[in-house]
mmCIF file of C-alpha atoms and ligand atoms in Angstrom:
data_model
loop_
_atom_site.group_PDB
_atom_site.id
_atom_site.type_symbol
_atom_site.label_atom_id
_atom_site.label_comp_id
_atom_site.label_asym_id
_atom_site.label_seq_id
_atom_site.Cartn_x
_atom_site.Cartn_y
_atom_site.Cartn_z
ATOM 1 C CA MET B 1 156.285 118.945 152.569
ATOM 2 C CA SER B 2 156.775 122.457 153.908
ATOM 3 C CA ASP B 3 153.787 124.772 154.212
ATOM 4 C CA MET B 4 155.138 126.839 151.356
ATOM 5 C CA LYS B 5 155.126 123.840 148.909
ATOM 6 C CA VAL B 6 151.642 122.769 150.146
ATOM 7 C CA SER B 7 150.422 126.307 149.232
ATOM 8 C CA ILE B 8 152.066 126.232 145.882
ATOM 9 C CA LEU B 9 150.492 122.933 145.034
ATOM 10 C CA ILE B 10 147.088 124.046 145.999
ATOM 11 C CA PHE B 11 147.271 127.072 144.172
ATOM 12 C CA SER B 12 148.464 125.370 140.906
ATOM 13 C CA ILE B 13 145.512 122.784 141.128
ATOM 14 C CA PHE B 14 143.252 125.735 141.610
ATOM 15 C CA ILE B 15 144.751 127.422 138.470
ATOM 16 C CA PHE B 16 144.462 124.180 136.493
ATOM 17 C CA ILE B 17 140.825 123.668 137.391
ATOM 18 C CA VAL B 18 140.000 127.295 136.532
ATOM 19 C CA ILE B 19 141.642 127.085 133.124
ATOM 20 C CA TYR B 20 140.143 123.673 132.404
ATOM 21 C CA SER B 21 136.569 124.724 133.183
ATOM 22 C CA CYS B 22 136.863 127.918 131.225
ATOM 23 C CA GLU B 23 138.002 126.103 128.165
ATOM 24 C CA ARG B 24 135.266 123.442 128.522
ATOM 25 C CA ASP B 25 132.601 126.149 128.719
ATOM 26 C CA THR B 26 133.886 128.025 125.837
ATOM 27 C CA LYS B 27 133.663 124.810 123.733
ATOM 28 C CA LYS B 28 130.168 124.221 125.074
ATOM 29 C CA GLY B 29 129.153 127.801 124.420
ATOM 30 C CA LEU B 30 130.402 127.311 120.695
ATOM 31 C CA VAL B 31 128.362 124.269 120.234
ATOM 32 C CA ILE B 32 125.307 125.898 121.592
ATOM 33 C CA SER B 33 125.797 128.860 119.256
ATOM 34 C CA PHE B 34 126.254 126.754 116.297
ATOM 35 C CA GLU B 35 123.096 124.831 117.135
ATOM 36 C CA SER B 36 121.133 128.008 117.455
ATOM 37 C CA LYS B 37 122.600 129.401 114.150
ATOM 38 C CA ARG B 38 121.679 126.186 112.570
ATOM 39 C CA ASN B 39 118.103 126.126 113.645
ATOM 40 C CA ASP B 40 117.978 129.834 112.520
ATOM 41 C CA MET B 41 119.189 128.822 109.192
ATOM 42 C CA VAL B 42 116.542 126.136 108.746
ATOM 43 C CA ASN B 43 113.814 128.402 110.056
ATOM 44 C CA LYS B 44 114.587 131.370 108.033
ATOM 45 C CA GLN B 45 116.348 130.227 104.977
ATOM 46 C CA ILE B 46 114.685 126.771 104.231
ATOM 47 C CA GLU B 47 111.342 126.581 105.981
ATOM 48 C CA GLY B 48 110.907 130.172 105.686
ATOM 49 C CA ARG B 49 111.387 129.771 101.720
ATOM 50 C CA GLU B 50 108.512 126.997 101.737
ATOM 51 C CA VAL B 51 110.647 123.792 101.998
ATOM 52 C CA THR B 52 108.031 121.732 104.074
ATOM 53 C CA ASP B 53 109.388 118.184 104.029
ATOM 54 C CA SER B 54 109.883 117.188 107.629
ATOM 55 C CA ALA B 55 112.680 114.654 106.836
ATOM 56 C CA THR B 56 114.577 117.317 104.938
ATOM 57 C CA LEU B 57 114.173 119.983 107.670
ATOM 58 C CA ASN B 58 115.105 117.597 110.401
ATOM 59 C CA SER B 59 118.115 116.401 108.602
ATOM 60 C CA MET B 60 119.440 120.023 108.128
ATOM 61 C CA ARG B 61 118.659 120.742 111.672
ATOM 62 C CA LYS B 62 120.956 117.815 112.657
ATOM 63 C CA VAL B 63 123.859 117.933 110.104
ATOM 64 C CA GLU B 64 126.520 120.242 111.432
ATOM 65 C CA ARG B 65 127.316 122.166 108.402
ATOM 66 C CA HIS B 66 130.210 124.129 110.212
ATOM 67 C CA LEU B 67 132.063 120.756 110.166
ATOM 68 C CA PHE B 68 132.121 120.613 106.359
ATOM 69 C CA VAL B 69 133.684 123.776 105.608
ATOM 70 C CA PRO B 70 137.403 124.943 105.809
ATOM 71 C CA LYS B 71 138.582 126.384 109.088
ATOM 72 C CA ASP B 72 138.535 130.022 107.650
ATOM 73 C CA GLN B 73 134.807 129.577 106.774
ATOM 74 C CA VAL B 74 133.364 128.337 109.894
ATOM 75 C CA ASN B 75 132.064 131.509 111.020
ATOM 76 C CA PHE B 76 130.044 131.813 107.728
ATOM 77 C CA ALA B 77 128.775 128.187 107.776
ATOM 78 C CA TYR B 78 125.231 128.958 108.390
ATOM 79 C CA GLU B 79 124.940 132.128 106.048
ATOM 80 C CA ASP B 80 122.573 132.181 103.097
ATOM 81 C CA ARG B 81 125.165 131.585 100.475
ATOM 82 C CA PRO B 82 127.713 129.043 98.941
ATOM 83 C CA LEU B 83 131.218 129.024 100.247
ATOM 84 C CA PRO B 84 134.517 128.015 98.867
ATOM 85 C CA ILE B 85 135.770 124.519 99.823
ATOM 86 C CA GLY B 86 139.028 124.790 98.012
ATOM 87 C CA TYR B 87 140.152 123.654 94.506
ATOM 88 C CA GLY B 88 137.811 126.185 92.882
ATOM 89 C CA GLN B 89 134.582 124.480 94.272
ATOM 90 C CA THR B 90 131.927 125.281 96.663
ATOM 91 C CA ILE B 91 129.524 123.977 99.034
ATOM 92 C CA SER B 92 126.073 124.803 97.777
ATOM 93 C CA GLN B 93 123.827 127.545 99.499
ATOM 94 C CA PRO B 94 121.791 125.725 102.331
ATOM 95 C CA TYR B 95 118.355 126.707 100.637
ATOM 96 C CA ILE B 96 119.510 124.966 97.408
ATOM 97 C CA VAL B 97 120.591 121.817 99.390
ATOM 98 C CA GLY B 98 117.044 121.723 100.972
ATOM 99 C CA TYR B 99 115.239 122.504 97.927
ATOM 100 C CA MET B 100 116.845 119.845 95.973
ATOM 101 C CA THR B 101 116.503 117.223 98.734
ATOM 102 C CA GLU B 102 112.843 117.778 99.065
ATOM 103 C CA LEU B 103 112.201 117.580 95.273
ATOM 104 C CA ILE B 104 113.491 114.055 94.931
ATOM 105 C CA LYS B 105 110.919 112.909 97.432
ATOM 106 C CA LEU B 106 113.040 110.495 99.532
ATOM 107 C CA GLU B 107 111.876 107.504 101.254
ATOM 108 C CA LYS B 108 113.859 105.720 104.104
ATOM 109 C CA SER B 109 114.410 102.598 101.928
ATOM 110 C CA TYR B 110 116.060 104.423 99.065
ATOM 111 C CA LYS B 111 119.507 104.053 97.480
ATOM 112 C CA VAL B 112 120.615 107.603 96.253
ATOM 113 C CA LEU B 113 123.321 108.516 93.883
ATOM 114 C CA GLU B 114 124.903 111.980 94.215
ATOM 115 C CA ILE B 115 127.349 113.402 91.689
ATOM 116 C CA GLY B 116 129.789 115.918 93.140
ATOM 117 C CA THR B 117 130.651 114.997 96.584
ATOM 118 C CA GLY B 118 132.518 118.184 97.336
ATOM 119 C CA SER B 119 132.493 118.632 101.167
ATOM 120 C CA GLY B 120 130.207 115.733 101.665
ATOM 121 C CA TYR B 121 127.515 118.019 103.230
ATOM 122 C CA GLN B 122 124.773 117.086 100.847
ATOM 123 C CA ALA B 123 125.704 113.397 101.193
ATOM 124 C CA ALA B 124 125.258 113.623 104.974
ATOM 125 C CA VAL B 125 122.034 115.455 104.559
ATOM 126 C CA LEU B 126 120.866 112.420 102.325
ATOM 127 C CA ALA B 127 122.282 109.815 104.625
ATOM 128 C CA GLU B 128 120.109 111.164 107.572
ATOM 129 C CA ILE B 129 117.113 110.341 105.459
ATOM 130 C CA VAL B 130 117.686 107.188 103.441
ATOM 131 C CA ASP B 131 119.294 103.819 103.758
ATOM 132 C CA SER B 132 122.044 104.151 101.404
ATOM 133 C CA VAL B 133 124.013 106.908 99.675
ATOM 134 C CA PHE B 134 126.689 106.627 96.986
ATOM 135 C CA THR B 135 128.392 109.784 96.031
ATOM 136 C CA ILE B 136 131.180 110.427 93.506
ATOM 137 C CA GLU B 137 133.795 113.008 93.310
ATOM 138 C CA ILE B 138 136.115 113.869 90.359
ATOM 139 C CA ILE B 139 138.924 115.804 92.296
ATOM 140 C CA PRO B 140 140.893 113.268 94.455
ATOM 141 C CA GLU B 141 141.732 115.668 97.274
ATOM 142 C CA LEU B 142 137.982 116.487 97.850
ATOM 143 C CA ARG B 143 137.072 112.802 97.602
ATOM 144 C CA SER B 144 139.602 111.820 100.365
ATOM 145 C CA SER B 145 138.812 114.682 102.742
ATOM 146 C CA ALA B 146 135.055 114.164 102.267
ATOM 147 C CA LYS B 147 135.450 110.406 102.805
ATOM 148 C CA GLU B 148 137.451 110.909 106.060
ATOM 149 C CA ARG B 149 134.936 113.530 107.319
ATOM 150 C CA LEU B 150 131.971 111.202 106.688
ATOM 151 C CA GLU B 151 133.633 108.299 108.368
ATOM 152 C CA GLN B 152 134.546 110.284 111.369
ATOM 153 C CA LEU B 153 131.054 111.628 111.733
ATOM 154 C CA GLY B 154 129.776 107.927 111.530
ATOM 155 C CA TYR B 155 128.022 107.869 108.255
ATOM 156 C CA ILE B 156 128.510 104.237 107.618
ATOM 157 C CA ASN B 157 125.712 104.341 104.963
ATOM 158 C CA VAL B 158 127.595 106.530 102.575
ATOM 159 C CA LYS B 159 130.086 105.288 99.934
ATOM 160 C CA VAL B 160 132.451 107.988 98.536
ATOM 161 C CA LYS B 161 133.878 106.968 95.210
ATOM 162 C CA ILE B 162 136.441 108.656 92.862
ATOM 163 C CA GLY B 163 135.811 109.288 89.196
ATOM 164 C CA ASP B 164 133.808 111.087 86.465
ATOM 165 C CA GLY B 165 130.252 111.120 87.690
ATOM 166 C CA TYR B 166 129.108 111.243 84.108
ATOM 167 C CA TYR B 167 129.116 107.465 83.963
ATOM 168 C CA GLY B 168 127.281 106.970 87.336
ATOM 169 C CA ILE B 169 128.130 103.800 89.157
ATOM 170 C CA GLU B 170 127.048 100.976 87.002
ATOM 171 C CA GLU B 171 127.822 98.318 89.632
ATOM 172 C CA ASN B 172 125.520 99.892 92.255
ATOM 173 C CA ALA B 173 122.629 100.734 89.775
ATOM 174 C CA PRO B 174 119.698 101.198 89.733
ATOM 175 C CA PHE B 175 119.154 104.251 92.013
ATOM 176 C CA ASP B 176 115.832 105.437 93.390
ATOM 177 C CA ALA B 177 117.007 108.988 93.027
ATOM 178 C CA ILE B 178 120.025 110.909 91.561
ATOM 179 C CA ILE B 179 121.041 114.378 92.733
ATOM 180 C CA VAL B 180 123.677 116.201 90.610
ATOM 181 C CA THR B 181 125.518 119.072 92.148
ATOM 182 C CA ALA B 182 127.444 120.340 89.259
ATOM 183 C CA ALA B 183 125.999 122.133 86.295
ATOM 184 C CA SER B 184 125.957 120.067 82.928
ATOM 185 C CA GLU B 185 124.959 121.022 79.437
ATOM 186 C CA TYR B 186 122.728 118.116 79.031
ATOM 187 C CA ILE B 187 121.579 115.029 81.168
ATOM 188 C CA PRO B 188 124.267 112.419 81.031
ATOM 189 C CA PRO B 189 122.671 109.342 79.269
ATOM 190 C CA PRO B 190 124.249 106.878 81.759
ATOM 191 C CA LEU B 191 122.624 108.630 84.568
ATOM 192 C CA LEU B 192 119.165 108.277 83.024
ATOM 193 C CA GLU B 193 119.870 104.591 82.496
ATOM 194 C CA GLN B 194 120.773 104.092 86.108
ATOM 195 C CA LEU B 195 117.736 105.798 87.516
ATOM 196 C CA LYS B 196 115.055 103.330 88.468
ATOM 197 C CA ASP B 197 111.688 103.255 86.848
ATOM 198 C CA GLY B 198 109.496 105.785 88.786
ATOM 199 C CA GLY B 199 112.707 107.439 89.998
ATOM 200 C CA ARG B 200 113.553 111.228 90.139
ATOM 201 C CA MET B 201 116.697 113.047 89.347
ATOM 202 C CA ILE B 202 117.445 116.671 90.110
ATOM 203 C CA ILE B 203 120.208 118.354 87.953
ATOM 204 C CA PRO B 204 121.395 121.887 87.066
ATOM 205 C CA ILE B 205 121.287 122.181 83.234
ATOM 206 C CA GLY B 206 123.102 124.918 81.378
ATOM 207 C CA SER B 207 126.303 126.508 80.533
ATOM 208 C CA PRO B 208 129.158 126.768 82.955
ATOM 209 C CA PHE B 209 129.631 130.150 84.661
ATOM 210 C CA MET B 210 126.220 131.278 83.594
ATOM 211 C CA VAL B 211 122.805 130.800 85.088
ATOM 212 C CA GLN B 212 121.534 127.471 84.751
ATOM 213 C CA MET B 213 118.152 125.787 85.248
ATOM 214 C CA LEU B 214 117.490 123.288 87.984
ATOM 215 C CA MET B 215 115.693 120.556 86.196
ATOM 216 C CA LEU B 216 113.497 117.896 87.630
ATOM 217 C CA VAL B 217 113.560 114.641 85.776
ATOM 218 C CA GLU B 218 111.252 111.612 86.076
ATOM 219 C CA LYS B 219 111.446 108.343 84.550
ATOM 220 C CA LYS B 220 108.275 106.436 84.002
ATOM 221 C CA GLY B 221 108.786 103.288 81.997
ATOM 222 C CA ASN B 222 110.184 104.552 78.519
ATOM 223 C CA GLU B 223 108.838 108.011 79.217
ATOM 224 C CA ILE B 224 111.096 110.671 80.443
ATOM 225 C CA THR B 225 109.536 113.921 81.685
ATOM 226 C CA THR B 226 111.415 117.124 82.661
ATOM 227 C CA GLU B 227 110.386 120.176 84.504
ATOM 228 C CA ASN B 228 112.324 123.451 84.981
ATOM 229 C CA MET B 229 112.228 124.379 88.621
ATOM 230 C CA LEU B 230 114.644 127.284 89.572
ATOM 231 C CA PRO B 231 117.437 129.242 88.073
ATOM 232 C CA VAL B 232 120.665 128.512 89.819
ATOM 233 C CA ARG B 233 124.396 128.958 89.596
ATOM 234 C CA PHE B 234 126.619 125.851 90.125
ATOM 235 C CA VAL B 235 130.305 124.945 89.421
ATOM 236 C CA PRO B 236 130.873 123.366 86.224
ATOM 237 C CA PHE B 237 130.476 119.555 85.557
ATOM 238 C CA ARG B 238 133.848 118.528 84.693
ATOM 239 C CA ARG B 239 134.886 115.512 82.441
ATOM 240 C CA SER B 240 137.831 113.221 82.884
ATOM 241 C CA ASP B 241 140.141 113.248 79.757
HETATM 242 N N1 LIG W 1 127.486 118.626 96.879
HETATM 243 C C1 LIG W 1 128.686 119.308 97.335
HETATM 244 C C2 LIG W 1 128.935 120.619 96.578
HETATM 245 C C3 LIG W 1 129.306 120.263 95.145
HETATM 246 S S1 LIG W 1 130.340 121.437 94.359
HETATM 247 C C4 LIG W 1 128.606 119.711 98.846
HETATM 248 O O1 LIG W 1 127.590 119.454 99.464
HETATM 249 O O2 LIG W 1 129.642 120.072 99.364
HETATM 250 C C5 LIG W 1 130.359 120.391 93.049
HETATM 251 C C6 LIG W 1 131.440 119.177 93.072
HETATM 252 O O3 LIG W 1 131.207 118.434 91.812
HETATM 253 C C7 LIG W 1 132.797 119.556 92.993
HETATM 254 O O4 LIG W 1 133.540 119.231 94.189
HETATM 255 C C8 LIG W 1 133.319 119.189 91.711
HETATM 256 O O5 LIG W 1 134.792 118.657 91.885
HETATM 257 C C9 LIG W 1 132.473 117.806 91.481
HETATM 258 N N2 LIG W 1 132.426 117.452 90.227
HETATM 259 C C10 LIG W 1 132.365 118.301 89.012
HETATM 260 N N3 LIG W 1 132.230 117.501 87.916
HETATM 261 C C11 LIG W 1 132.205 116.205 88.288
HETATM 262 C C12 LIG W 1 132.075 114.873 87.756
HETATM 263 N N4 LIG W 1 132.062 114.753 86.457
HETATM 264 N N5 LIG W 1 132.159 113.788 88.413
HETATM 265 C C13 LIG W 1 132.077 113.981 89.930
HETATM 266 N N6 LIG W 1 132.287 115.159 90.565
HETATM 267 C C14 LIG W 1 132.310 116.235 89.766
#
């Protein structure tokens, strides 16, 4: 090989190494910046507003929220607000996710039902804490993308079902806790039935497109107690026709 060719080869290898390491550093930099944004989010928006349950806080520090939003929303993933996820639906504000998760007092051995999979973010936050999560979504496209995302991220303890969550999931009931992430006018009776004795449910109750009340429901034998916790605004609970 001529000297000229050897020089061109060495130069090309040099350029390749420079481009490769720049790209790697950029990716590393992005990951670090998402991590610090995520920690900031938990410190200020969640812990800073008096969510104290360490399992909830640890889970939200771990789950990479930016992987659950559409590409054009990635830069806003750690902001203090809900974000659009397509089909007129939203991923809830981080604080609301933390607040609801804390209120149902999760234990490791729990089997939890979520109504309204959406992006799959709330399901992932639950799955970091408990043994088993069932989540149900009424919009087929959202169900497919959330299922794929959760599988890719290795959440083998989450089952993503399609259907009208009004009916819960009879074949997997009873559940230790139920979390409803769409606003309903009333508590769907099948969900109350599928809640274990001693179990807790958190559900936004009220009219669609208005302010609703986040309601904590507890089942003790035949007695159902409810407590209004916080005014919230959720997307409507839809019904299959
Ligand atoms: N928990 C989600 C956000 C929920 S947005 C997240 O972490 O991203 C509310 C979701 O509830 C929407 O995706 C909507 O399609 C779904 N939904 C509304 N009514 C439903 C019903 N009856 N059964 C199942 N899912 C429902």
